[in-house]
Amino acid sequence: MSARLTEEERFEAEFETRLETILAQPSSESIVRPFLYEMTVACGVLGRNNDVVWHDAKLKTWIDADRLSGAICERVRSQGVVEHALIDDVENRPLLLTYAPTSIAQAWLSVLPALDVGVLETGAVVVCAVSLGHLSDELHHAARALGLSNLEARVCTALFTCGSTRRAAAHAGVTYNTARKALALAMSKLNISRKTALVRKLAELATASAPSRDDVERIFIDIFGLKGRQASLALLLCEGHTRASAAKALGISYAVAKDHFAQIFEKLSVESAADIPRLVMEAFTAAMLAGSAAPPVFHMRREKTPLRLFQRTDHGLIAASDYGPPAGQPVLIVHSSVSTRHPFRKVVTALQDAGFRPVTIDRPGFGLSDDVASPPDPFEAGADDVALVCAALGFEKIDVLTRGGAFHALALARRYADLIGRVVVINPDLLQEHCSQRKGHIGVVRAAFDRYPGRIEEIAKWVGRQLTPERARTIIRMGIEGSDVDCGSFEDRENMDDYCRSVMAFSTGRINGFVREQRGYATLPDVEGVHCAQNWTILLGEDDPIHDPAEILAFWRKKLPGATVRKIVGANRFISLSHTKEVVAALARGEGRKERVRAPSF
């Protein structure tokens, strides 16, 4: 049995013990962890004589071998520490290298899948480079999701990669004036006034993470060797300040700041301020590799699903996916409080085949959607987002399908009754006040939340720090333990990958939405129902791994008077996977549906 499998078995066996430990020992450690893609990381191994004994294909194309430092290798080897070095790559762009001894680099194996472990002999030094400039497809995808035209997205991606408008124009194959106009239009659409802020936004979207201001200042000081005031000025540049406004914000004259800026650009080896945000994100990733905290995580697969980013009136972003087809009946797939907008592909396909147009939206503080101030009813957060997205897409009415998001669907129906069509909720959850038992491993976590609602954020951080795709799969299996039908559904690799992807978003530290809703489950005494729920259908499995089905039914009958209730024989919690046709049929039933929506045949 491999060490990895042993670790996962140990994680399951010690789950409850670890939970008690984190409750007893609170930590304020950040869990911001960027998503990486394989094409963004290069690595190599230097032997005892500081010669390259192995490297992946990317490292050779990114840098010349003579740029690797034997002096740094000697220090790393003798002192057992990690060192960073900023060099120019083959295109004369700044690239940060991280050197580590074998004892530390062993921990990198989970995030450097190409690394040849066979050459990690004693005395070897591993060198790693992170270059987000090679994320052109993902950057272009993010720019298009922001509503930019193809030209604007292409030039913005080139700016991210190249740093200056002139270089970006050449890289994108357009004239300088065309590039300038495209960037101006893009920034106007996004309410951004500086190219540095534009690059920073793309970096955050591409990696699904945003280092804190303190983290960024530490990077400038610890990795690039800036002094305190220089770090503060560089941070302000990253945030979109001009050099003059940055100096004013720190209360120093521009003449004094000018000398600092000269040193900043020299130490960072950049010609343009637009280079800095990308370099910061690369350095942030390198610092995580070097530290003892949880390392960055590899994206399970490259983004294949549609992504649209809508702006609220406060300029916050709402992440949504519209799967089409355009002529289909819109249906909102509401994610649960322990997942994000990424749905099961099996469900999306079944809905499309029946004439629906599936749409998913990250609620505030989940996935890529920016957070909002918490309303009195935490489940109402995001209701306005749904209305905004529907208006933008031209939907006068939208159906709703959810497993685990029933309270949000209820809040949405109360606030926007005219917008909501048919609603199908699968095994709706309960508030602690109305729940007499918590079953299974997930029940253990919910019970801890009920007992310590003020500590939910700590527990979420603890889980997020340890979350990897392998561990996510373990947690999912723990949640369905004892349900043969659900275990059978997740033997399908596509279903498991889809759910892992939806859960892995929490590993980047975006947990505010999760924390808000879990506190709602634990502390709300009750919620308001609707006056008439004849357009609602409740689907219940024969058993539920967390709640008592009888208590579920008693609670939700009161909140949804007139709703249809159906028990699905042979189903448990994940009815949408094990009995997909029944779920789609429940949604397809209703007046005025015959032309656009078809109930599936059995």
Coordinates of C-alpha atoms in Angstrom, one line a residue:
M1 CA 0.0 0.0 0.0
S2 CA 1.4 3.4 -1.0
A3 CA 2.3 6.1 1.5
R4 CA -0.4 8.3 0.0
L5 CA -3.2 5.7 0.6
T6 CA -1.9 5.2 4.1
E7 CA -2.1 9.0 4.7
E8 CA -5.7 9.1 3.5
E9 CA -6.7 6.2 5.6
R10 CA -5.1 7.9 8.6
F11 CA -6.9 11.1 7.8
E12 CA -10.3 9.3 8.0
A13 CA -9.4 7.4 11.1
E14 CA -8.3 10.5 12.9
F15 CA -11.0 12.8 11.6
E16 CA -12.9 13.3 14.8
T17 CA -9.7 13.6 16.9
R18 CA -8.3 16.2 14.5
L19 CA -11.6 18.1 14.8
E20 CA -11.4 18.2 18.6
T21 CA -7.7 19.4 18.3
I22 CA -8.5 22.3 16.1
L23 CA -11.3 23.4 18.4
A24 CA -8.9 23.3 21.3
Q25 CA -6.1 25.1 19.5
P26 CA -7.4 28.0 17.4
S27 CA -5.1 29.3 14.6
S28 CA -5.2 32.6 12.7
E29 CA -3.0 31.2 9.9
S30 CA -4.2 32.2 6.4
I31 CA -5.3 29.6 4.0
V32 CA -5.1 31.6 0.8
R33 CA -3.7 29.0 -1.7
P34 CA -3.5 29.7 -5.4
F35 CA -4.6 27.2 -8.0
L36 CA -1.8 26.2 -10.3
Y37 CA -1.7 24.5 -13.7
E38 CA 1.0 22.2 -14.9
M39 CA 2.1 24.5 -17.7
T40 CA 2.9 27.2 -15.1
V41 CA 5.5 25.3 -13.1
A42 CA 9.0 24.1 -14.2
C43 CA 11.5 22.2 -12.1
G44 CA 14.9 20.7 -12.2
V45 CA 17.4 18.9 -10.0
L46 CA 21.1 19.8 -9.5
G47 CA 23.5 17.2 -8.2
R48 CA 26.3 17.4 -5.6
N49 CA 28.5 19.1 -8.2
N50 CA 25.8 21.6 -9.0
D51 CA 25.3 20.2 -12.4
V52 CA 21.8 19.6 -13.8
V53 CA 21.0 15.9 -13.5
W54 CA 17.4 16.2 -14.5
H55 CA 14.9 18.9 -15.6
D56 CA 11.5 18.9 -17.2
A57 CA 10.9 20.2 -20.7
K58 CA 9.7 23.6 -19.6
L59 CA 12.7 24.6 -17.5
K60 CA 15.0 24.2 -20.5
T61 CA 12.8 26.4 -22.7
W62 CA 12.3 29.1 -20.0
I63 CA 15.9 29.7 -18.8
D64 CA 19.5 29.1 -19.9
A65 CA 21.2 26.5 -17.7
D66 CA 24.1 28.9 -16.9
R67 CA 21.6 31.1 -15.0
L68 CA 21.3 28.5 -12.3
S69 CA 23.5 29.5 -9.4
G70 CA 26.1 27.1 -7.9
A71 CA 26.7 29.5 -5.0
I72 CA 23.1 29.4 -4.0
C73 CA 23.1 25.6 -4.3
E74 CA 26.0 25.4 -1.9
R75 CA 24.3 27.6 0.7
V76 CA 21.0 25.6 0.3
R77 CA 22.8 22.3 0.7
S78 CA 24.9 23.3 3.6
Q79 CA 22.3 25.3 5.6
G80 CA 19.3 23.2 4.7
V81 CA 17.2 26.3 3.8
V82 CA 15.2 27.6 0.9
E83 CA 16.5 30.5 -1.2
H84 CA 14.9 32.6 -3.9
A85 CA 16.6 34.3 -6.9
L86 CA 15.2 36.6 -9.5
I87 CA 16.6 36.2 -12.9
D88 CA 15.7 37.1 -16.5
D89 CA 14.3 34.3 -18.6
V90 CA 15.1 33.6 -22.2
E91 CA 12.8 36.4 -23.3
N92 CA 14.4 38.8 -20.8
R93 CA 11.3 38.7 -18.5
P94 CA 11.7 38.5 -14.7
L95 CA 11.4 35.0 -13.4
L96 CA 11.7 33.9 -9.8
L97 CA 13.6 30.7 -9.0
T98 CA 13.2 28.8 -5.7
Y99 CA 16.0 26.5 -4.6
A100 CA 15.4 23.8 -1.9
P101 CA 17.3 20.9 -0.4
T102 CA 15.9 17.4 -0.9
S103 CA 14.6 17.3 2.7
I104 CA 12.2 20.2 1.9
A105 CA 11.6 19.4 -1.8
Q106 CA 10.1 16.0 -0.8
A107 CA 7.0 17.9 0.3
W108 CA 6.7 19.4 -3.1
L109 CA 5.9 16.1 -4.8
S110 CA 2.2 16.6 -4.5
V111 CA 2.3 19.9 -6.4
L112 CA 5.1 19.1 -8.9
P113 CA 3.8 15.9 -10.6
A114 CA 6.6 16.0 -13.2
L115 CA 9.4 15.9 -10.7
D116 CA 11.5 12.8 -11.1
V117 CA 11.8 11.4 -7.6
G118 CA 14.5 9.0 -8.7
V119 CA 17.1 11.7 -8.8
L120 CA 16.4 13.2 -5.3
E121 CA 19.6 11.8 -3.8
T122 CA 21.1 13.2 -0.7
G123 CA 22.9 16.4 -1.5
A124 CA 20.7 17.2 -4.4
V125 CA 19.0 20.6 -4.8
V126 CA 15.7 21.1 -6.5
V127 CA 15.0 24.3 -8.4
C128 CA 11.4 25.4 -9.2
A129 CA 10.0 28.3 -11.3
V130 CA 6.4 29.5 -11.4
S131 CA 5.4 31.5 -14.4
L132 CA 1.8 32.7 -14.7
G133 CA 2.7 34.2 -18.0
H134 CA 2.2 30.8 -19.5
L135 CA -1.5 30.8 -18.5
S136 CA -2.6 32.5 -21.8
D137 CA -5.7 30.3 -22.3
E138 CA -7.0 30.7 -18.7
L139 CA -6.2 34.5 -18.7
H140 CA -8.0 34.9 -22.0
H141 CA -10.9 32.9 -20.7
A142 CA -11.1 35.1 -17.6
A143 CA -10.9 38.3 -19.6
R144 CA -13.7 37.1 -21.9
A145 CA -15.8 36.1 -18.8
L146 CA -15.5 39.7 -17.6
G147 CA -17.3 40.8 -20.8
L148 CA -14.4 41.9 -22.8
S149 CA -14.3 41.5 -26.6
N150 CA -11.9 38.9 -28.2
L151 CA -9.5 41.7 -29.1
E152 CA -9.6 43.3 -25.7
A153 CA -9.1 39.9 -24.0
R154 CA -6.2 39.1 -26.3
V155 CA -4.4 42.4 -25.6
C156 CA -5.1 42.2 -21.8
T157 CA -3.6 38.7 -21.8
A158 CA -0.6 39.9 -23.7
L159 CA -0.2 42.8 -21.2
F160 CA -0.2 40.3 -18.3
T161 CA 2.5 38.2 -20.1
C162 CA 4.6 41.1 -21.3
G163 CA 4.2 43.9 -18.8
S164 CA 4.1 47.0 -21.2
T165 CA 1.6 48.1 -23.8
R166 CA 4.3 48.2 -26.5
R167 CA 5.4 44.7 -25.8
A168 CA 1.8 43.5 -25.5
A169 CA 0.9 45.0 -28.9
A170 CA 3.7 43.0 -30.5
H171 CA 2.8 39.9 -28.7
A172 CA -0.9 40.2 -29.7
G173 CA 0.0 41.0 -33.3
V174 CA -1.6 44.5 -33.3
T175 CA -0.4 48.0 -33.6
Y176 CA 0.5 50.0 -30.6
N177 CA -2.4 52.4 -31.0
T178 CA -4.8 49.4 -31.4
A179 CA -3.5 47.9 -28.2
R180 CA -3.8 51.2 -26.3
K181 CA -7.4 51.6 -27.4
A182 CA -8.3 48.0 -26.5
L183 CA -6.8 48.4 -23.0
A184 CA -8.6 51.7 -22.5
L185 CA -11.9 50.1 -23.5
A186 CA -11.3 47.1 -21.3
M187 CA -10.4 49.2 -18.2
S188 CA -13.5 51.4 -18.8
K189 CA -15.8 48.3 -18.9
L190 CA -14.3 47.0 -15.7
N191 CA -14.2 50.4 -13.9
I192 CA -10.4 50.1 -13.6
S193 CA -8.2 53.1 -14.1
R194 CA -4.7 51.6 -14.1
K195 CA -3.1 48.7 -15.9
T196 CA -1.6 47.4 -12.7
A197 CA -5.1 46.9 -11.3
L198 CA -6.1 45.2 -14.5
V199 CA -3.2 42.7 -14.3
R200 CA -3.8 42.1 -10.6
K201 CA -7.5 41.3 -11.3
L202 CA -6.5 38.8 -14.0
A203 CA -3.9 37.2 -11.7
E204 CA -6.5 36.7 -9.0
L205 CA -9.1 35.2 -11.4
A206 CA -6.6 32.9 -13.1
T207 CA -5.4 31.5 -9.7
A208 CA -8.7 31.9 -7.8
S209 CA -6.8 33.6 -4.9
A210 CA -6.0 37.0 -3.6
P211 CA -3.1 37.4 -1.1
S212 CA -3.8 39.8 1.7
R213 CA -2.1 43.2 1.9
D214 CA 0.1 41.9 4.7
D215 CA 1.1 38.9 2.6
V216 CA 2.1 41.1 -0.3
E217 CA 4.2 43.5 1.8
R218 CA 6.0 40.5 3.3
I219 CA 6.7 39.1 -0.2
F220 CA 8.3 42.4 -1.2
I221 CA 10.5 42.5 1.9
D222 CA 11.3 38.8 2.4
I223 CA 11.7 37.7 -1.2
F224 CA 12.7 40.8 -3.2
G225 CA 14.6 42.6 -0.4
L226 CA 12.6 45.8 -0.4
K227 CA 12.7 48.0 2.6
G228 CA 9.6 48.8 4.6
R229 CA 8.6 52.1 2.8
Q230 CA 9.5 50.6 -0.6
A231 CA 7.3 47.6 0.1
S232 CA 4.4 49.9 1.0
L233 CA 4.9 51.9 -2.2
A234 CA 5.1 48.8 -4.3
L235 CA 1.9 47.5 -2.7
L236 CA 0.1 50.7 -3.6
L237 CA 1.3 50.4 -7.2
C238 CA -0.2 46.9 -7.3
E239 CA -3.5 48.3 -6.1
G240 CA -3.7 50.7 -9.0
H241 CA -2.2 53.9 -7.6
T242 CA -0.1 56.2 -9.7
R243 CA 3.4 56.9 -8.4
A244 CA 2.3 60.3 -7.3
S245 CA -0.8 59.1 -5.5
A246 CA 1.2 56.3 -3.8
A247 CA 3.6 58.9 -2.5
K248 CA 0.8 61.0 -1.2
A249 CA -0.9 58.1 0.5
L250 CA 2.3 57.5 2.5
G251 CA 2.7 61.2 3.3
I252 CA 6.0 61.6 1.5
S253 CA 7.1 63.9 -1.2
Y254 CA 7.3 62.7 -4.8
A255 CA 11.0 63.7 -4.9
V256 CA 11.7 61.2 -2.0
A257 CA 9.4 58.6 -3.5
K258 CA 11.1 58.8 -6.9
D259 CA 14.3 57.4 -5.5
H260 CA 12.4 54.6 -3.8
F261 CA 10.6 53.8 -7.1
A262 CA 13.9 53.5 -8.9
Q263 CA 15.1 51.0 -6.3
I264 CA 11.8 49.1 -6.5
F265 CA 12.0 48.6 -10.2
E266 CA 15.7 47.7 -10.1
K267 CA 15.2 45.1 -7.3
L268 CA 12.1 43.6 -9.1
S269 CA 13.9 43.7 -12.4
V270 CA 10.9 45.2 -14.1
E271 CA 10.4 48.1 -16.6
S272 CA 6.7 48.6 -16.0
A273 CA 4.5 48.7 -12.9
A274 CA 2.1 46.4 -14.8
D275 CA 4.7 43.7 -14.3
I276 CA 4.5 43.8 -10.5
P277 CA 1.2 42.1 -9.7
R278 CA 2.0 39.1 -11.8
L279 CA 5.4 38.8 -10.2
V280 CA 3.8 39.1 -6.7
M281 CA 1.5 36.2 -7.4
E282 CA 4.3 34.1 -8.6
A283 CA 6.4 35.0 -5.5
F284 CA 3.4 34.3 -3.3
T285 CA 3.3 30.8 -4.7
A286 CA 7.0 30.4 -4.3
A287 CA 6.8 31.5 -0.7
M288 CA 4.1 28.9 0.0
L289 CA 6.4 26.2 -1.5
A290 CA 9.2 27.3 0.8
G291 CA 7.1 27.6 4.0
S292 CA 5.5 25.1 6.3
A293 CA 2.0 26.1 5.5
A294 CA -0.2 24.1 3.0
P295 CA 1.3 24.3 -0.5
P296 CA -0.6 25.6 -3.5
V297 CA -2.9 23.1 -5.2
F298 CA -3.0 22.0 -8.8
H299 CA -6.3 22.6 -10.6
M300 CA -7.9 19.2 -11.2
R301 CA -8.4 20.0 -14.9
R302 CA -8.3 23.1 -17.0
E303 CA -11.4 25.2 -17.1
K304 CA -13.8 23.6 -19.7
T305 CA -17.1 25.0 -18.4
P306 CA -18.6 28.4 -19.4
L307 CA -17.8 31.3 -17.1
R308 CA -19.4 34.7 -17.0
L309 CA -18.4 37.4 -14.5
F310 CA -21.1 40.1 -13.8
Q311 CA -20.5 43.3 -11.9
R312 CA -22.7 44.4 -9.0
T313 CA -23.3 48.1 -8.4
D314 CA -20.5 48.1 -5.9
H315 CA -18.2 46.6 -8.7
G316 CA -18.0 43.3 -6.9
L317 CA -18.0 40.2 -9.2
I318 CA -20.6 37.5 -9.5
A319 CA -19.4 34.2 -11.1
A320 CA -21.9 32.3 -13.2
S321 CA -21.9 29.6 -15.8
D322 CA -24.6 29.4 -18.5
Y323 CA -24.6 26.0 -20.2
G324 CA -27.2 26.7 -22.8
P325 CA -28.8 26.1 -25.2
P326 CA -30.2 29.7 -25.7
A327 CA -33.7 28.4 -26.5
G328 CA -34.0 26.2 -23.4
Q329 CA -36.1 26.9 -20.3
P330 CA -33.7 28.5 -17.8
V331 CA -33.1 26.5 -14.6
L332 CA -30.8 27.6 -11.8
I333 CA -28.9 24.7 -10.2
V334 CA -28.3 26.0 -6.7
H335 CA -25.1 24.7 -5.1
S336 CA -25.0 23.5 -1.5
S337 CA -23.3 25.3 1.3
V338 CA -20.3 22.9 1.0
S339 CA -19.8 23.3 -2.7
T340 CA -19.6 25.9 -5.4
R341 CA -21.2 26.6 -8.8
H342 CA -19.6 23.6 -10.6
P343 CA -22.4 21.1 -11.3
F344 CA -22.5 17.4 -12.1
R345 CA -22.1 17.1 -15.8
K346 CA -24.5 14.2 -15.8
V347 CA -27.2 16.4 -14.5
V348 CA -26.5 19.3 -16.9
T349 CA -26.7 16.9 -19.9
A350 CA -29.9 15.4 -18.7
L351 CA -31.5 18.8 -18.2
Q352 CA -30.3 20.0 -21.7
D353 CA -31.7 16.8 -23.3
A354 CA -35.1 17.6 -21.7
G355 CA -35.2 21.2 -23.1
F356 CA -33.7 23.1 -20.2
R357 CA -30.9 25.7 -20.1
P358 CA -28.9 25.1 -16.9
V359 CA -27.3 28.1 -15.2
T360 CA -25.1 28.0 -12.0
I361 CA -24.1 31.0 -9.8
D362 CA -21.5 31.2 -7.0
R363 CA -23.2 32.8 -4.1
P364 CA -21.3 35.7 -2.4
G365 CA -18.2 34.4 -0.7
F366 CA -18.2 31.1 -2.6
G367 CA -16.0 30.2 -5.5
L368 CA -15.2 33.3 -7.7
S369 CA -18.0 35.5 -6.4
D370 CA -17.0 38.4 -4.2
D371 CA -18.5 38.5 -0.8
V372 CA -21.1 41.0 0.5
A373 CA -22.3 42.2 3.9
S374 CA -24.3 39.5 5.6
P375 CA -28.0 40.0 5.7
P376 CA -30.1 39.1 8.8
D377 CA -31.1 35.9 7.0
P378 CA -27.7 34.5 5.9
F379 CA -29.3 32.3 3.2
E380 CA -30.7 35.4 1.5
A381 CA -27.1 36.5 0.5
G382 CA -26.9 36.2 -3.3
A383 CA -30.7 36.5 -4.0
D384 CA -30.0 39.9 -5.5
D385 CA -27.2 38.3 -7.6
V386 CA -29.6 35.8 -9.1
A387 CA -31.9 38.7 -10.1
L388 CA -29.1 40.6 -11.6
V389 CA -27.8 37.6 -13.6
C390 CA -31.3 36.8 -14.8
A391 CA -31.9 40.4 -16.0
A392 CA -28.5 40.4 -17.8
L393 CA -29.3 37.1 -19.5
G394 CA -32.9 38.2 -20.4
F395 CA -34.7 35.7 -18.2
E396 CA -38.2 36.7 -17.1
K397 CA -38.6 33.4 -15.2
I398 CA -36.2 30.7 -14.0
D399 CA -36.8 27.3 -12.5
V400 CA -34.7 26.1 -9.6
L401 CA -33.1 22.7 -8.8
T402 CA -31.1 22.2 -5.6
R403 CA -29.6 19.6 -3.3
G404 CA -28.2 21.2 -0.1
G405 CA -29.3 24.8 -1.0
A406 CA -33.0 24.6 -0.1
F407 CA -32.8 27.5 2.4
H408 CA -31.3 29.8 -0.3
A409 CA -34.0 28.7 -2.7
L410 CA -36.6 29.5 -0.1
A411 CA -35.1 33.0 0.5
L412 CA -34.9 33.6 -3.2
A413 CA -38.6 32.7 -3.6
R414 CA -39.6 35.0 -0.8
R415 CA -37.6 37.9 -2.3
Y416 CA -38.3 37.4 -6.0
A417 CA -41.5 35.4 -6.2
D418 CA -42.4 36.6 -9.7
L419 CA -39.0 35.5 -11.0
I420 CA -39.1 31.9 -9.7
G421 CA -40.9 29.2 -11.7
R422 CA -40.9 25.5 -10.6
V423 CA -38.6 24.5 -7.7
V424 CA -37.3 21.0 -7.0
V425 CA -35.4 20.5 -3.7
I426 CA -33.7 17.2 -3.0
N427 CA -33.3 16.1 0.6
P428 CA -33.5 19.6 2.1
D429 CA -31.4 20.3 5.2
L430 CA -32.5 21.3 8.7
L431 CA -31.7 24.0 11.1
Q432 CA -30.1 22.7 14.3
E433 CA -33.1 24.0 16.3
H434 CA -35.3 21.5 14.4
C435 CA -32.9 18.6 14.2
S436 CA -32.6 15.9 17.0
Q437 CA -29.7 14.0 15.5
R438 CA -26.6 14.3 13.4
K439 CA -25.5 11.1 11.7
G440 CA -22.2 10.0 10.1
H441 CA -18.9 11.8 9.6
I442 CA -20.6 14.9 8.2
G443 CA -23.0 14.8 11.1
V444 CA -19.9 15.0 13.4
V445 CA -18.8 18.2 11.7
R446 CA -22.4 19.7 11.8
A447 CA -22.6 18.8 15.5
A448 CA -19.3 20.6 16.2
F449 CA -20.7 23.6 14.3
D450 CA -23.9 23.5 16.4
R451 CA -21.9 23.4 19.6
Y452 CA -19.3 26.0 18.6
P453 CA -20.8 28.3 16.0
G454 CA -18.2 30.9 16.8
R455 CA -15.5 28.5 15.8
I456 CA -16.8 27.5 12.4
E457 CA -14.2 29.7 10.6
E458 CA -11.4 27.9 12.4
I459 CA -12.7 24.5 11.4
A460 CA -13.1 25.7 7.8
K461 CA -9.5 27.0 7.8
W462 CA -8.3 23.7 9.2
V463 CA -10.0 21.7 6.5
G464 CA -9.0 24.2 3.7
R465 CA -5.3 24.0 4.7
Q466 CA -5.3 20.3 4.2
L467 CA -7.5 20.1 1.2
T468 CA -6.1 18.3 -1.9
P469 CA -8.0 16.5 -4.7
E470 CA -7.1 13.2 -3.0
R471 CA -8.3 14.4 0.4
A472 CA -11.5 15.9 -1.1
R473 CA -12.3 12.4 -2.5
T474 CA -11.7 10.9 1.0
I475 CA -14.1 13.4 2.6
I476 CA -16.7 12.8 -0.1
R477 CA -16.5 9.0 0.5
M478 CA -16.8 9.6 4.3
G479 CA -19.9 11.7 3.7
I480 CA -21.7 8.9 1.9
E481 CA -20.4 6.0 4.0
G482 CA -23.1 3.4 4.4
S483 CA -25.1 4.4 1.4
D484 CA -24.6 1.7 -1.3
V485 CA -26.5 3.7 -3.9
D486 CA -24.5 6.9 -3.4
C487 CA -21.2 5.0 -3.2
G488 CA -22.2 3.4 -6.5
S489 CA -22.8 6.9 -8.1
F490 CA -19.4 8.1 -7.0
E491 CA -17.6 5.0 -8.5
D492 CA -18.2 6.9 -11.7
R493 CA -15.0 8.9 -12.0
E494 CA -16.7 11.8 -13.8
N495 CA -19.2 12.3 -10.9
M496 CA -16.3 12.2 -8.3
D497 CA -14.2 14.6 -10.3
D498 CA -17.2 17.0 -10.7
Y499 CA -17.9 17.1 -7.0
C500 CA -14.2 17.4 -6.1
R501 CA -13.9 20.3 -8.4
S502 CA -16.8 22.0 -6.7
V503 CA -15.3 21.4 -3.3
M504 CA -11.7 22.3 -4.1
A505 CA -12.6 26.0 -4.5
F506 CA -12.5 26.2 -0.6
S507 CA -8.8 25.3 -0.6
T508 CA -8.0 28.8 -1.9
G509 CA -9.3 30.4 1.3
R510 CA -12.6 31.7 -0.1
I511 CA -14.7 30.4 2.8
N512 CA -16.8 33.4 3.9
G513 CA -20.0 32.1 2.2
F514 CA -19.6 28.7 3.8
V515 CA -19.0 30.1 7.2
R516 CA -22.0 32.4 7.0
E517 CA -24.4 29.7 6.0
Q518 CA -23.1 27.1 8.4
R519 CA -23.5 29.6 11.2
G520 CA -27.1 30.1 10.0
Y521 CA -27.7 26.4 10.3
A522 CA -26.4 26.4 13.8
T523 CA -27.9 29.6 15.2
L524 CA -31.1 30.5 13.4
P525 CA -34.1 29.5 15.5
D526 CA -36.3 29.4 12.4
V527 CA -36.9 30.9 8.9
E528 CA -39.9 32.3 7.2
G529 CA -41.6 30.0 4.6
V530 CA -43.8 30.9 1.6
H531 CA -47.6 31.3 1.6
C532 CA -48.1 28.9 -1.3
A533 CA -45.7 26.3 -2.6
Q534 CA -47.7 24.5 -5.3
N535 CA -44.9 25.1 -7.7
W536 CA -42.5 23.2 -5.3
T537 CA -41.5 19.5 -5.3
I538 CA -39.6 17.9 -2.4
L539 CA -37.8 14.7 -3.4
L540 CA -36.7 12.5 -0.5
G541 CA -34.5 9.5 -0.4
E542 CA -35.4 6.4 1.7
D543 CA -32.6 7.4 4.1
D544 CA -30.4 10.4 4.7
P545 CA -26.8 10.1 6.0
I546 CA -27.2 13.3 8.2
H547 CA -30.9 13.9 9.2
D548 CA -34.0 12.0 10.1
P549 CA -36.2 12.0 7.0
A550 CA -39.3 12.3 9.2
E551 CA -38.0 15.5 10.7
I552 CA -37.1 16.8 7.2
L553 CA -40.7 16.2 6.1
A554 CA -42.3 17.8 9.2
F555 CA -40.2 20.9 8.9
W556 CA -40.5 21.5 5.2
R557 CA -44.3 20.8 5.0
K558 CA -44.8 23.8 7.3
K559 CA -42.5 26.1 5.2
L560 CA -43.9 24.9 1.8
P561 CA -47.7 24.5 2.1
G562 CA -49.1 22.8 -0.9
A563 CA -45.7 21.5 -2.1
T564 CA -45.6 18.0 -3.8
V565 CA -43.6 15.4 -1.8
R566 CA -42.2 12.3 -3.4
K567 CA -40.1 9.6 -1.9
I568 CA -37.7 8.0 -4.3
V569 CA -37.4 4.3 -3.7
G570 CA -33.9 3.1 -3.6
A571 CA -32.4 6.6 -3.3
N572 CA -30.5 8.2 -0.5
R573 CA -28.8 11.7 -0.5
F574 CA -27.5 12.1 -4.1
I575 CA -30.8 11.5 -5.9
S576 CA -29.7 13.6 -8.9
L577 CA -27.0 11.1 -9.6
S578 CA -28.7 7.8 -8.8
H579 CA -32.2 8.8 -10.1
T580 CA -31.5 11.6 -12.6
K581 CA -34.5 10.9 -14.8
E582 CA -36.9 11.2 -11.8
V583 CA -35.3 14.5 -10.9
V584 CA -35.6 16.0 -14.4
A585 CA -39.2 14.6 -14.6
A586 CA -40.2 16.4 -11.4
L587 CA -38.8 19.7 -12.8
A588 CA -40.4 19.2 -16.2
R589 CA -44.0 18.7 -14.8
G590 CA -46.0 21.9 -14.8
E591 CA -48.2 24.2 -16.8
G592 CA -47.0 25.7 -20.1
R593 CA -44.0 23.3 -20.3
K594 CA -45.0 21.1 -23.2
E595 CA -43.4 23.1 -26.0
R596 CA -40.0 23.8 -24.4
V597 CA -39.6 21.1 -21.8
R598 CA -39.9 17.4 -22.2
A599 CA -40.3 14.9 -19.4
P600 CA -37.8 12.1 -19.9
S601 CA -39.1 8.8 -20.9
F602 CA -38.6 5.8 -18.6

